[in-house]
Amino acid sequence: MRVSGSGAGSVRLQLLLSLAALWLSDANEAGTAMTTRDINQQTRESISDYTEKGHDLSTPGSHLTTQDFNQQTEETVSNLTLVVYSISIDGFSSAPEEKNVILYSPANIALSCDLTRPSTDSGTVEVMWKKDNETVKSSNVTVNETKNVWSTQYTLKIRDRNQMGNYTCVFKRDQEVKATFHLHVPQIEGKEHHVVSYVGDSVTLVCKSIKYVPINWIWYMSNGSDKVAVNDSLMPDKYIIDEKYANITKLKILKISEKDDRSYWCQAVFKLGESKGKVSLKVLTYMTPLKPFLAIAAEVIILVAIIFLYEMYSKKKQKHAEDEKEFEQIEQLKSEDSNGVENSTTRHRKV
């Protein structure tokens, strides 16, 4: 059988297209296999390098995460911006100055004191710092003197609660003047307040930290001279602690009884210490509001009884007096009648 020229060309074209498709398919498979091998090899190389650097893979990620977290925390703290708190003292005759410094997390701070002096004063002055009542000896203390000012600065890296407290700069010559910085954690709003409720009701005690967010809240209640933590998970039918907002805590007490009449403390926990607020709960019975009225009613009843008894006594006394007067009048009449009879008898005898 003969094939025409046009038919032979068509067959050759189909063969070429089939060969090209087969070649492309082989190339894609080879490329895919190579890519997978490269990824596996890179993964093994990464793990090998990772192990050579001293990382432990027995607990994947845990040891590394802790180290990295601590390192990052240390770097973050060390990179904190230095905040300067200053007090100006107007001469040695000035009264002691004070300044509150609120810190809720680690910080780098500088406490600065400036003492002004007359330009003609060329004397020397002794400068020192005290932490609470102990003299500070530190290389972080600097002292400068200009024409009109003595100044000193104490640089601190506050990292824990033990560094909180009172820091005092003292300028001493024949006289002494000082200024004190009080370092403390934020205070709770309404540090001490009172709440009144009634037996059988429910009451909600609230504590707030307005500008600062604590890392935790803890509720306590008084038990004699001790404080006991309130655990709402153990007594869900009695206590509910609501911490929907991080800077606000609420303690709801259900089915109040007279035993709940006590003091409660909310404690805000910060990284540099704790701050406490006190809430005094006064539990009343429903008869309590009536007691003043009952007392008044009792006084009125007693007063009315006294008046009634006095009136009875007065009337009885008056009647007794009238009876005595009437008796006297009768006796007088009898006496007069008797005297008349006697006089008449005497006249008859004389006749």
mmCIF file of N, CA and C in Angstrom, residues 24-156:
data_model
loop_
_atom_site.group_PDB
_atom_site.id
_atom_site.type_symbol
_atom_site.label_atom_id
_atom_site.label_comp_id
_atom_site.label_asym_id
_atom_site.label_seq_id
_atom_site.Cartn_x
_atom_site.Cartn_y
_atom_site.Cartn_z
ATOM 1 N N LEU A 24 9.318 15.716 27.686
ATOM 2 C CA LEU A 24 8.955 16.710 28.709
ATOM 3 C C LEU A 24 8.496 16.022 29.998
ATOM 4 N N SER A 25 7.771 14.923 29.850
ATOM 5 C CA SER A 25 7.296 14.195 31.038
ATOM 6 C C SER A 25 8.458 13.641 31.844
ATOM 7 N N ASP A 26 9.474 13.057 31.164
ATOM 8 C CA ASP A 26 10.665 12.530 31.850
ATOM 9 C C ASP A 26 11.441 13.630 32.538
ATOM 10 N N ALA A 27 11.525 14.797 31.865
ATOM 11 C CA ALA A 27 12.280 15.917 32.445
ATOM 12 C C ALA A 27 11.609 16.415 33.714
ATOM 13 N N ASN A 28 10.255 16.491 33.733
ATOM 14 C CA ASN A 28 9.533 16.971 34.918
ATOM 15 C C ASN A 28 9.704 16.030 36.094
ATOM 16 N N GLU A 29 9.634 14.698 35.813
ATOM 17 C CA GLU A 29 9.831 13.731 36.877
ATOM 18 C C GLU A 29 11.220 13.823 37.466
ATOM 19 N N ALA A 30 12.223 13.982 36.596
ATOM 20 C CA ALA A 30 13.604 14.098 37.079
ATOM 21 C C ALA A 30 13.773 15.338 37.921
ATOM 22 N N GLY A 31 13.153 16.463 37.462
ATOM 23 C CA GLY A 31 13.272 17.720 38.214
ATOM 24 C C GLY A 31 12.612 17.618 39.571
ATOM 25 N N THR A 32 11.432 16.935 39.602
ATOM 26 C CA THR A 32 10.732 16.792 40.866
ATOM 27 C C THR A 32 11.536 15.964 41.843
ATOM 28 N N ALA A 33 12.095 14.867 41.374
ATOM 29 C CA ALA A 33 12.919 14.021 42.238
ATOM 30 C C ALA A 33 14.126 14.761 42.740
ATOM 31 N N MET A 34 14.733 15.561 41.931
ATOM 32 C CA MET A 34 15.908 16.309 42.343
ATOM 33 C C MET A 34 15.546 17.333 43.404
ATOM 34 N N THR A 35 14.417 17.982 43.223
ATOM 35 C CA THR A 35 14.002 18.991 44.196
ATOM 36 C C THR A 35 13.744 18.363 45.547
ATOM 37 N N THR A 36 13.092 17.211 45.584
ATOM 38 C CA THR A 36 12.827 16.508 46.836
ATOM 39 C C THR A 36 14.116 16.098 47.515
ATOM 40 N N ARG A 37 15.057 15.570 46.752
ATOM 41 C CA ARG A 37 16.353 15.176 47.328
ATOM 42 C C ARG A 37 17.066 16.381 47.905
ATOM 43 N N ASP A 38 17.001 17.506 47.167
ATOM 44 C CA ASP A 38 17.676 18.709 47.673
ATOM 45 C C ASP A 38 17.071 19.161 48.995
ATOM 46 N N ILE A 39 15.720 19.101 49.109
ATOM 47 C CA ILE A 39 15.072 19.531 50.344
ATOM 48 C C ILE A 39 15.455 18.630 51.496
ATOM 49 N N ASN A 40 15.432 17.298 51.230
ATOM 50 C CA ASN A 40 15.802 16.362 52.291
ATOM 51 C C ASN A 40 17.237 16.569 52.736
ATOM 52 N N GLN A 41 18.118 16.801 51.747
ATOM 53 C CA GLN A 41 19.522 17.005 52.077
ATOM 54 C C GLN A 41 19.703 18.281 52.890
ATOM 55 N N GLN A 42 19.006 19.356 52.474
ATOM 56 C CA GLN A 42 19.114 20.619 53.209
ATOM 57 C C GLN A 42 18.584 20.476 54.629
ATOM 58 N N THR A 43 17.500 19.712 54.795
ATOM 59 C CA THR A 43 16.937 19.499 56.128
ATOM 60 C C THR A 43 17.921 18.765 57.021
ATOM 61 N N ARG A 44 18.537 17.676 56.453
ATOM 62 C CA ARG A 44 19.519 16.926 57.243
ATOM 63 C C ARG A 44 20.707 17.801 57.601
ATOM 64 N N GLU A 45 21.156 18.624 56.651
ATOM 65 C CA GLU A 45 22.293 19.506 56.918
ATOM 66 C C GLU A 45 21.949 20.521 57.995
ATOM 67 N N SER A 46 20.696 21.030 57.980
ATOM 68 C CA SER A 46 20.289 22.004 58.988
ATOM 69 C C SER A 46 20.255 21.373 60.367
ATOM 70 N N ILE A 47 19.697 20.136 60.450
ATOM 71 C CA ILE A 47 19.652 19.443 61.730
ATOM 72 C C ILE A 47 21.047 19.154 62.227
ATOM 73 N N SER A 48 21.954 18.734 61.280
ATOM 74 C CA SER A 48 23.333 18.452 61.669
ATOM 75 C C SER A 48 24.018 19.695 62.202
ATOM 76 N N ASP A 49 23.852 20.812 61.493
ATOM 77 C CA ASP A 49 24.456 22.069 61.962
ATOM 78 C C ASP A 49 23.852 22.482 63.286
ATOM 79 N N TYR A 50 22.551 22.281 63.450
ATOM 80 C CA TYR A 50 21.845 22.669 64.662
ATOM 81 C C TYR A 50 22.367 21.896 65.871
ATOM 82 N N THR A 51 22.645 20.565 65.612
ATOM 83 C CA THR A 51 23.153 19.735 66.697
ATOM 84 C C THR A 51 24.582 20.108 67.044
ATOM 85 N N GLU A 52 25.399 20.408 66.021
ATOM 86 C CA GLU A 52 26.798 20.768 66.261
ATOM 87 C C GLU A 52 26.911 22.028 67.091
ATOM 88 N N LYS A 53 25.897 22.905 67.051
ATOM 89 C CA LYS A 53 25.955 24.161 67.818
ATOM 90 C C LYS A 53 25.557 23.951 69.272
ATOM 91 N N GLY A 54 25.228 22.715 69.648
ATOM 92 C CA GLY A 54 25.001 22.420 71.064
ATOM 93 C C GLY A 54 23.570 22.435 71.491
ATOM 94 N N HIS A 55 22.632 22.404 70.564
ATOM 95 C CA HIS A 55 21.222 22.400 70.937
ATOM 96 C C HIS A 55 20.759 20.974 71.165
ATOM 97 N N ASP A 56 19.911 20.802 72.162
ATOM 98 C CA ASP A 56 19.395 19.487 72.516
ATOM 99 C C ASP A 56 18.094 19.243 71.773
ATOM 100 N N LEU A 57 18.050 18.127 71.020
ATOM 101 C CA LEU A 57 16.856 17.815 70.254
ATOM 102 C C LEU A 57 16.021 16.734 70.911
ATOM 103 N N SER A 58 16.424 16.275 72.094
ATOM 104 C CA SER A 58 15.670 15.211 72.739
ATOM 105 C C SER A 58 14.290 15.685 73.148
ATOM 106 N N THR A 59 14.163 16.963 73.558
ATOM 107 C CA THR A 59 12.861 17.582 73.830
ATOM 108 C C THR A 59 12.726 18.741 72.871
ATOM 109 N N PRO A 60 12.140 18.480 71.712
ATOM 110 C CA PRO A 60 12.196 19.453 70.612
ATOM 111 C C PRO A 60 11.692 20.822 71.013
ATOM 112 N N GLY A 61 12.594 21.784 70.955
ATOM 113 C CA GLY A 61 12.240 23.188 71.086
ATOM 114 C C GLY A 61 12.184 23.696 72.502
ATOM 115 N N SER A 62 11.985 22.841 73.535
ATOM 116 C CA SER A 62 11.744 23.347 74.878
ATOM 117 C C SER A 62 12.978 24.031 75.449
ATOM 118 N N HIS A 63 14.152 23.348 75.394
ATOM 119 C CA HIS A 63 15.359 23.910 75.967
ATOM 120 C C HIS A 63 15.773 25.174 75.224
ATOM 121 N N LEU A 64 15.693 25.107 73.943
ATOM 122 C CA LEU A 64 16.062 26.265 73.133
ATOM 123 C C LEU A 64 15.126 27.435 73.398
ATOM 124 N N THR A 65 13.859 27.150 73.490
ATOM 125 C CA THR A 65 12.889 28.223 73.704
ATOM 126 C C THR A 65 13.163 28.939 75.023
ATOM 127 N N THR A 66 13.474 28.185 76.094
ATOM 128 C CA THR A 66 13.753 28.796 77.391
ATOM 129 C C THR A 66 14.987 29.667 77.329
ATOM 130 N N GLN A 67 16.037 29.144 76.717
ATOM 131 C CA GLN A 67 17.268 29.930 76.609
ATOM 132 C C GLN A 67 17.051 31.184 75.784
ATOM 133 N N ASP A 68 16.417 31.001 74.639
ATOM 134 C CA ASP A 68 16.183 32.163 73.792
ATOM 135 C C ASP A 68 15.304 33.183 74.486
ATOM 136 N N PHE A 69 14.277 32.702 75.229
ATOM 137 C CA PHE A 69 13.385 33.625 75.934
ATOM 138 C C PHE A 69 14.148 34.407 76.995
ATOM 139 N N ASN A 70 14.980 33.692 77.773
ATOM 140 C CA ASN A 70 15.753 34.380 78.801
ATOM 141 C C ASN A 70 16.711 35.383 78.194
ATOM 142 N N GLN A 71 17.344 34.975 77.091
ATOM 143 C CA GLN A 71 18.283 35.877 76.436
ATOM 144 C C GLN A 71 17.569 37.101 75.886
ATOM 145 N N GLN A 72 16.415 36.858 75.243
ATOM 146 C CA GLN A 72 15.667 37.988 74.704
ATOM 147 C C GLN A 72 15.167 38.909 75.813
ATOM 148 N N THR A 73 14.733 38.302 76.947
ATOM 149 C CA THR A 73 14.281 39.113 78.075
ATOM 150 C C THR A 73 15.408 39.963 78.614
ATOM 151 N N GLU A 74 16.585 39.349 78.765
ATOM 152 C CA GLU A 74 17.734 40.096 79.273
ATOM 153 C C GLU A 74 18.107 41.227 78.334
ATOM 154 N N GLU A 75 18.075 40.939 77.029
ATOM 155 C CA GLU A 75 18.393 41.977 76.062
ATOM 156 C C GLU A 75 17.356 43.097 76.095
ATOM 157 N N THR A 76 16.082 42.715 76.238
ATOM 158 C CA THR A 76 15.032 43.719 76.281
ATOM 159 C C THR A 76 15.189 44.630 77.485
ATOM 160 N N VAL A 77 15.478 44.011 78.659
ATOM 161 C CA VAL A 77 15.634 44.791 79.878
ATOM 162 C C VAL A 77 16.848 45.703 79.788
ATOM 163 N N SER A 78 17.941 45.166 79.256
ATOM 164 C CA SER A 78 19.159 45.976 79.167
ATOM 165 C C SER A 78 19.015 47.115 78.181
ATOM 166 N N ASN A 79 18.095 46.985 77.247
ATOM 167 C CA ASN A 79 17.889 48.035 76.244
ATOM 168 C C ASN A 79 16.800 49.023 76.635
ATOM 169 N N LEU A 80 16.326 48.954 77.899
ATOM 170 C CA LEU A 80 15.295 49.881 78.337
ATOM 171 C C LEU A 80 15.817 51.312 78.333
ATOM 172 N N THR A 81 14.925 52.234 78.032
ATOM 173 C CA THR A 81 15.291 53.649 78.029
ATOM 174 C C THR A 81 15.509 54.137 79.450
ATOM 175 N N LEU A 82 16.537 54.931 79.658
ATOM 176 C CA LEU A 82 16.824 55.493 80.977
ATOM 177 C C LEU A 82 15.854 56.637 81.254
ATOM 178 N N VAL A 83 15.129 56.507 82.371
ATOM 179 C CA VAL A 83 14.169 57.534 82.774
ATOM 180 C C VAL A 83 14.732 58.269 83.975
ATOM 181 N N VAL A 84 14.737 59.601 83.906
ATOM 182 C CA VAL A 84 15.329 60.433 84.953
ATOM 183 C C VAL A 84 14.223 61.049 85.807
ATOM 184 N N TYR A 85 14.363 60.906 87.134
ATOM 185 C CA TYR A 85 13.466 61.543 88.098
ATOM 186 C C TYR A 85 14.305 62.520 88.918
ATOM 187 N N SER A 86 13.878 63.753 88.995
ATOM 188 C CA SER A 86 14.713 64.774 89.625
ATOM 189 C C SER A 86 13.946 65.555 90.686
ATOM 190 N N ILE A 87 14.704 66.042 91.671
ATOM 191 C CA ILE A 87 14.188 66.920 92.718
ATOM 192 C C ILE A 87 15.136 68.106 92.842
ATOM 193 N N SER A 88 14.550 69.296 92.877
ATOM 194 C CA SER A 88 15.342 70.516 93.052
ATOM 195 C C SER A 88 15.172 71.018 94.481
ATOM 196 N N ILE A 89 16.298 71.338 95.111
ATOM 197 C CA ILE A 89 16.291 71.822 96.493
ATOM 198 C C ILE A 89 16.800 73.251 96.495
ATOM 199 N N ASP A 90 16.036 74.133 97.107
ATOM 200 C CA ASP A 90 16.371 75.553 97.098
ATOM 201 C C ASP A 90 17.131 75.927 98.366
ATOM 202 N N GLY A 91 18.406 75.599 98.404
ATOM 203 C CA GLY A 91 19.251 75.992 99.516
ATOM 204 C C GLY A 91 19.145 75.088 100.734
ATOM 205 N N PHE A 92 20.073 75.304 101.685
ATOM 206 C CA PHE A 92 20.128 74.462 102.880
ATOM 207 C C PHE A 92 18.987 74.734 103.847
ATOM 208 N N SER A 93 18.302 75.837 103.686
ATOM 209 C CA SER A 93 17.202 76.155 104.595
ATOM 210 C C SER A 93 15.892 75.506 104.164
ATOM 211 N N SER A 94 15.909 74.779 103.066
ATOM 212 C CA SER A 94 14.685 74.166 102.563
ATOM 213 C C SER A 94 14.273 72.960 103.406
ATOM 214 N N ALA A 95 12.965 72.711 103.433
ATOM 215 C CA ALA A 95 12.448 71.526 104.110
ATOM 216 C C ALA A 95 12.749 70.296 103.255
ATOM 217 N N PRO A 96 12.783 69.112 103.862
ATOM 218 C CA PRO A 96 13.041 67.887 103.083
ATOM 219 C C PRO A 96 12.008 67.711 101.969
ATOM 220 N N GLU A 97 12.494 67.345 100.786
ATOM 221 C CA GLU A 97 11.623 67.138 99.630
ATOM 222 C C GLU A 97 11.380 65.642 99.428
ATOM 223 N N GLU A 98 10.219 65.319 98.843
ATOM 224 C CA GLU A 98 9.874 63.923 98.576
ATOM 225 C C GLU A 98 9.237 63.790 97.193
ATOM 226 N N LYS A 99 9.424 62.609 96.596
ATOM 227 C CA LYS A 99 8.854 62.351 95.276
ATOM 228 C C LYS A 99 8.528 60.867 95.164
ATOM 229 N N ASN A 100 7.310 60.562 94.688
ATOM 230 C CA ASN A 100 6.902 59.183 94.466
ATOM 231 C C ASN A 100 7.276 58.734 93.057
ATOM 232 N N VAL A 101 7.887 57.566 92.967
ATOM 233 C CA VAL A 101 8.260 56.977 91.685
ATOM 234 C C VAL A 101 7.537 55.632 91.567
ATOM 235 N N ILE A 102 6.630 55.544 90.611
ATOM 236 C CA ILE A 102 5.827 54.333 90.433
ATOM 237 C C ILE A 102 6.464 53.453 89.367
ATOM 238 N N LEU A 103 6.770 52.219 89.746
ATOM 239 C CA LEU A 103 7.369 51.247 88.829
ATOM 240 C C LEU A 103 6.592 49.942 88.927
ATOM 241 N N TYR A 104 6.174 49.402 87.801
ATOM 242 C CA TYR A 104 5.445 48.135 87.815
ATOM 243 C C TYR A 104 6.203 47.024 87.085
ATOM 244 N N SER A 105 7.307 47.363 86.416
ATOM 245 C CA SER A 105 8.110 46.367 85.705
ATOM 246 C C SER A 105 9.559 46.835 85.711
ATOM 247 N N PRO A 106 10.517 45.936 85.390
ATOM 248 C CA PRO A 106 11.931 46.327 85.382
ATOM 249 C C PRO A 106 12.162 47.595 84.583
ATOM 250 N N ALA A 107 13.080 48.426 85.082
ATOM 251 C CA ALA A 107 13.314 49.726 84.456
ATOM 252 C C ALA A 107 14.727 50.194 84.762
ATOM 253 N N ASN A 108 15.237 51.047 83.898
ATOM 254 C CA ASN A 108 16.496 51.748 84.122
ATOM 255 C C ASN A 108 16.154 53.184 84.480
ATOM 256 N N ILE A 109 16.541 53.606 85.679
ATOM 257 C CA ILE A 109 16.179 54.938 86.142
ATOM 258 C C ILE A 109 17.402 55.659 86.676
ATOM 259 N N ALA A 110 17.288 56.974 86.723
ATOM 260 C CA ALA A 110 18.311 57.819 87.321
ATOM 261 C C ALA A 110 17.622 58.776 88.279
ATOM 262 N N LEU A 111 18.064 58.782 89.527
ATOM 263 C CA LEU A 111 17.529 59.685 90.542
ATOM 264 C C LEU A 111 18.491 60.861 90.669
ATOM 265 N N SER A 112 17.973 62.053 90.456
ATOM 266 C CA SER A 112 18.824 63.236 90.397
ATOM 267 C C SER A 112 18.382 64.273 91.420
ATOM 268 N N CYS A 113 19.348 64.816 92.148
ATOM 269 C CA CYS A 113 19.095 65.883 93.121
ATOM 270 C C CYS A 113 19.955 67.097 92.768
ATOM 271 N N ASP A 114 19.312 68.258 92.757
ATOM 272 C CA ASP A 114 20.011 69.512 92.476
ATOM 273 C C ASP A 114 19.805 70.473 93.635
ATOM 274 N N LEU A 115 20.904 70.939 94.217
ATOM 275 C CA LEU A 115 20.853 71.892 95.325
ATOM 276 C C LEU A 115 21.395 73.234 94.852
ATOM 277 N N THR A 116 20.529 74.215 94.836
ATOM 278 C CA THR A 116 20.970 75.555 94.414
ATOM 279 C C THR A 116 21.729 76.231 95.551
ATOM 280 N N ARG A 117 22.665 77.101 95.171
ATOM 281 C CA ARG A 117 23.458 77.818 96.162
ATOM 282 C C ARG A 117 23.775 79.208 95.630
ATOM 283 N N PRO A 118 24.075 80.124 96.491
ATOM 284 C CA PRO A 118 24.453 81.476 96.022
ATOM 285 C C PRO A 118 25.739 81.419 95.200
ATOM 286 N N SER A 119 25.836 82.307 94.260
ATOM 287 C CA SER A 119 27.032 82.326 93.406
ATOM 288 C C SER A 119 28.283 82.689 94.187
ATOM 289 N N THR A 120 28.105 83.319 95.347
ATOM 290 C CA THR A 120 29.266 83.708 96.168
ATOM 291 C C THR A 120 29.711 82.599 97.108
ATOM 292 N N ASP A 121 28.951 81.498 97.140
ATOM 293 C CA ASP A 121 29.282 80.399 98.036
ATOM 294 C C ASP A 121 30.369 79.543 97.394
ATOM 295 N N SER A 122 31.527 79.522 98.031
ATOM 296 C CA SER A 122 32.652 78.752 97.490
ATOM 297 C C SER A 122 33.027 77.583 98.392
ATOM 298 N N GLY A 123 32.181 77.271 99.376
ATOM 299 C CA GLY A 123 32.479 76.196 100.304
ATOM 300 C C GLY A 123 32.262 74.826 99.683
ATOM 301 N N THR A 124 32.703 73.816 100.402
ATOM 302 C CA THR A 124 32.530 72.439 99.940
ATOM 303 C C THR A 124 31.339 71.808 100.644
ATOM 304 N N VAL A 125 30.863 70.730 100.074
ATOM 305 C CA VAL A 125 29.704 70.042 100.632
ATOM 306 C C VAL A 125 29.910 68.536 100.494
ATOM 307 N N GLU A 126 29.458 67.810 101.493
ATOM 308 C CA GLU A 126 29.539 66.349 101.450
ATOM 309 C C GLU A 126 28.218 65.809 100.894
ATOM 310 N N VAL A 127 28.323 64.923 99.910
ATOM 311 C CA VAL A 127 27.140 64.367 99.259
ATOM 312 C C VAL A 127 27.136 62.855 99.440
ATOM 313 N N MET A 128 25.976 62.315 99.818
ATOM 314 C CA MET A 128 25.849 60.863 99.973
ATOM 315 C C MET A 128 24.434 60.427 99.599
ATOM 316 N N TRP A 129 24.301 59.124 99.356
ATOM 317 C CA TRP A 129 23.000 58.526 99.065
ATOM 318 C C TRP A 129 22.707 57.449 100.094
ATOM 319 N N LYS A 130 21.435 57.300 100.444
ATOM 320 C CA LYS A 130 21.011 56.260 101.371
ATOM 321 C C LYS A 130 19.858 55.457 100.768
ATOM 322 N N LYS A 131 19.927 54.146 100.948
ATOM 323 C CA LYS A 131 18.829 53.253 100.579
ATOM 324 C C LYS A 131 18.153 52.847 101.876
ATOM 325 N N ASP A 132 16.925 53.350 102.078
ATOM 326 C CA ASP A 132 16.253 53.236 103.374
ATOM 327 C C ASP A 132 17.147 53.910 104.420
ATOM 328 N N ASN A 133 17.774 53.168 105.321
ATOM 329 C CA ASN A 133 18.623 53.810 106.336
ATOM 330 C C ASN A 133 20.099 53.459 106.174
ATOM 331 N N GLU A 134 20.447 52.827 105.074
ATOM 332 C CA GLU A 134 21.831 52.411 104.871
ATOM 333 C C GLU A 134 22.502 53.269 103.801
ATOM 334 N N THR A 135 23.731 53.661 104.079
ATOM 335 C CA THR A 135 24.487 54.478 103.126
ATOM 336 C C THR A 135 24.869 53.642 101.908
ATOM 337 N N VAL A 136 24.690 54.231 100.743
ATOM 338 C CA VAL A 136 24.978 53.551 99.479
ATOM 339 C C VAL A 136 26.406 53.857 99.051
ATOM 340 N N LYS A 137 27.125 52.793 98.714
ATOM 341 C CA LYS A 137 28.454 52.940 98.139
ATOM 342 C C LYS A 137 28.433 52.286 96.771
ATOM 343 N N SER A 138 28.364 53.112 95.749
ATOM 344 C CA SER A 138 28.214 52.573 94.402
ATOM 345 C C SER A 138 28.950 53.457 93.406
ATOM 346 N N SER A 139 29.446 52.800 92.366
ATOM 347 C CA SER A 139 30.096 53.545 91.287
ATOM 348 C C SER A 139 29.083 54.234 90.386
ATOM 349 N N ASN A 140 27.793 53.924 90.611
ATOM 350 C CA ASN A 140 26.745 54.538 89.798
ATOM 351 C C ASN A 140 26.308 55.899 90.323
ATOM 352 N N VAL A 141 26.978 56.365 91.370
ATOM 353 C CA VAL A 141 26.676 57.683 91.933
ATOM 354 C C VAL A 141 27.670 58.699 91.386
ATOM 355 N N THR A 142 27.149 59.787 90.861
ATOM 356 C CA THR A 142 27.997 60.866 90.347
ATOM 357 C C THR A 142 27.660 62.157 91.071
ATOM 358 N N VAL A 143 28.675 63.020 91.214
ATOM 359 C CA VAL A 143 28.507 64.315 91.867
ATOM 360 C C VAL A 143 29.138 65.375 90.975
ATOM 361 N N ASN A 144 28.365 66.420 90.703
ATOM 362 C CA ASN A 144 28.854 67.529 89.880
ATOM 363 C C ASN A 144 28.643 68.846 90.607
ATOM 364 N N GLU A 145 29.506 69.781 90.304
ATOM 365 C CA GLU A 145 29.417 71.098 90.933
ATOM 366 C C GLU A 145 29.593 72.176 89.872
ATOM 367 N N THR A 146 28.638 73.092 89.845
ATOM 368 C CA THR A 146 28.737 74.251 88.972
ATOM 369 C C THR A 146 28.728 75.510 89.831
ATOM 370 N N LYS A 147 28.630 76.638 89.175
ATOM 371 C CA LYS A 147 28.710 77.905 89.904
ATOM 372 C C LYS A 147 27.547 78.083 90.868
ATOM 373 N N ASN A 148 26.374 77.641 90.459
ATOM 374 C CA ASN A 148 25.183 77.882 91.271
ATOM 375 C C ASN A 148 24.502 76.616 91.770
ATOM 376 N N VAL A 149 24.994 75.425 91.393
ATOM 377 C CA VAL A 149 24.271 74.191 91.713
ATOM 378 C C VAL A 149 25.253 73.086 92.096
ATOM 379 N N TRP A 150 24.913 72.393 93.186
ATOM 380 C CA TRP A 150 25.508 71.089 93.464
ATOM 381 C C TRP A 150 24.516 70.050 92.991
ATOM 382 N N SER A 151 24.971 69.058 92.266
ATOM 383 C CA SER A 151 24.055 68.034 91.759
ATOM 384 C C SER A 151 24.665 66.649 91.933
ATOM 385 N N THR A 152 23.788 65.694 92.145
ATOM 386 C CA THR A 152 24.209 64.308 92.265
ATOM 387 C C THR A 152 23.168 63.422 91.592
ATOM 388 N N GLN A 153 23.624 62.317 91.045
ATOM 389 C CA GLN A 153 22.725 61.407 90.334
ATOM 390 C C GLN A 153 23.086 59.972 90.662
ATOM 391 N N TYR A 154 22.062 59.177 90.896
ATOM 392 C CA TYR A 154 22.231 57.759 91.219
ATOM 393 C C TYR A 154 21.506 56.966 90.136
ATOM 394 N N THR A 155 22.268 56.207 89.348
ATOM 395 C CA THR A 155 21.702 55.410 88.256
ATOM 396 C C THR A 155 21.434 53.991 88.738
ATOM 397 N N LEU A 156 20.225 53.512 88.469
ATOM 398 C CA LEU A 156 19.807 52.208 88.969
ATOM 399 C C LEU A 156 19.207 51.375 87.850
#
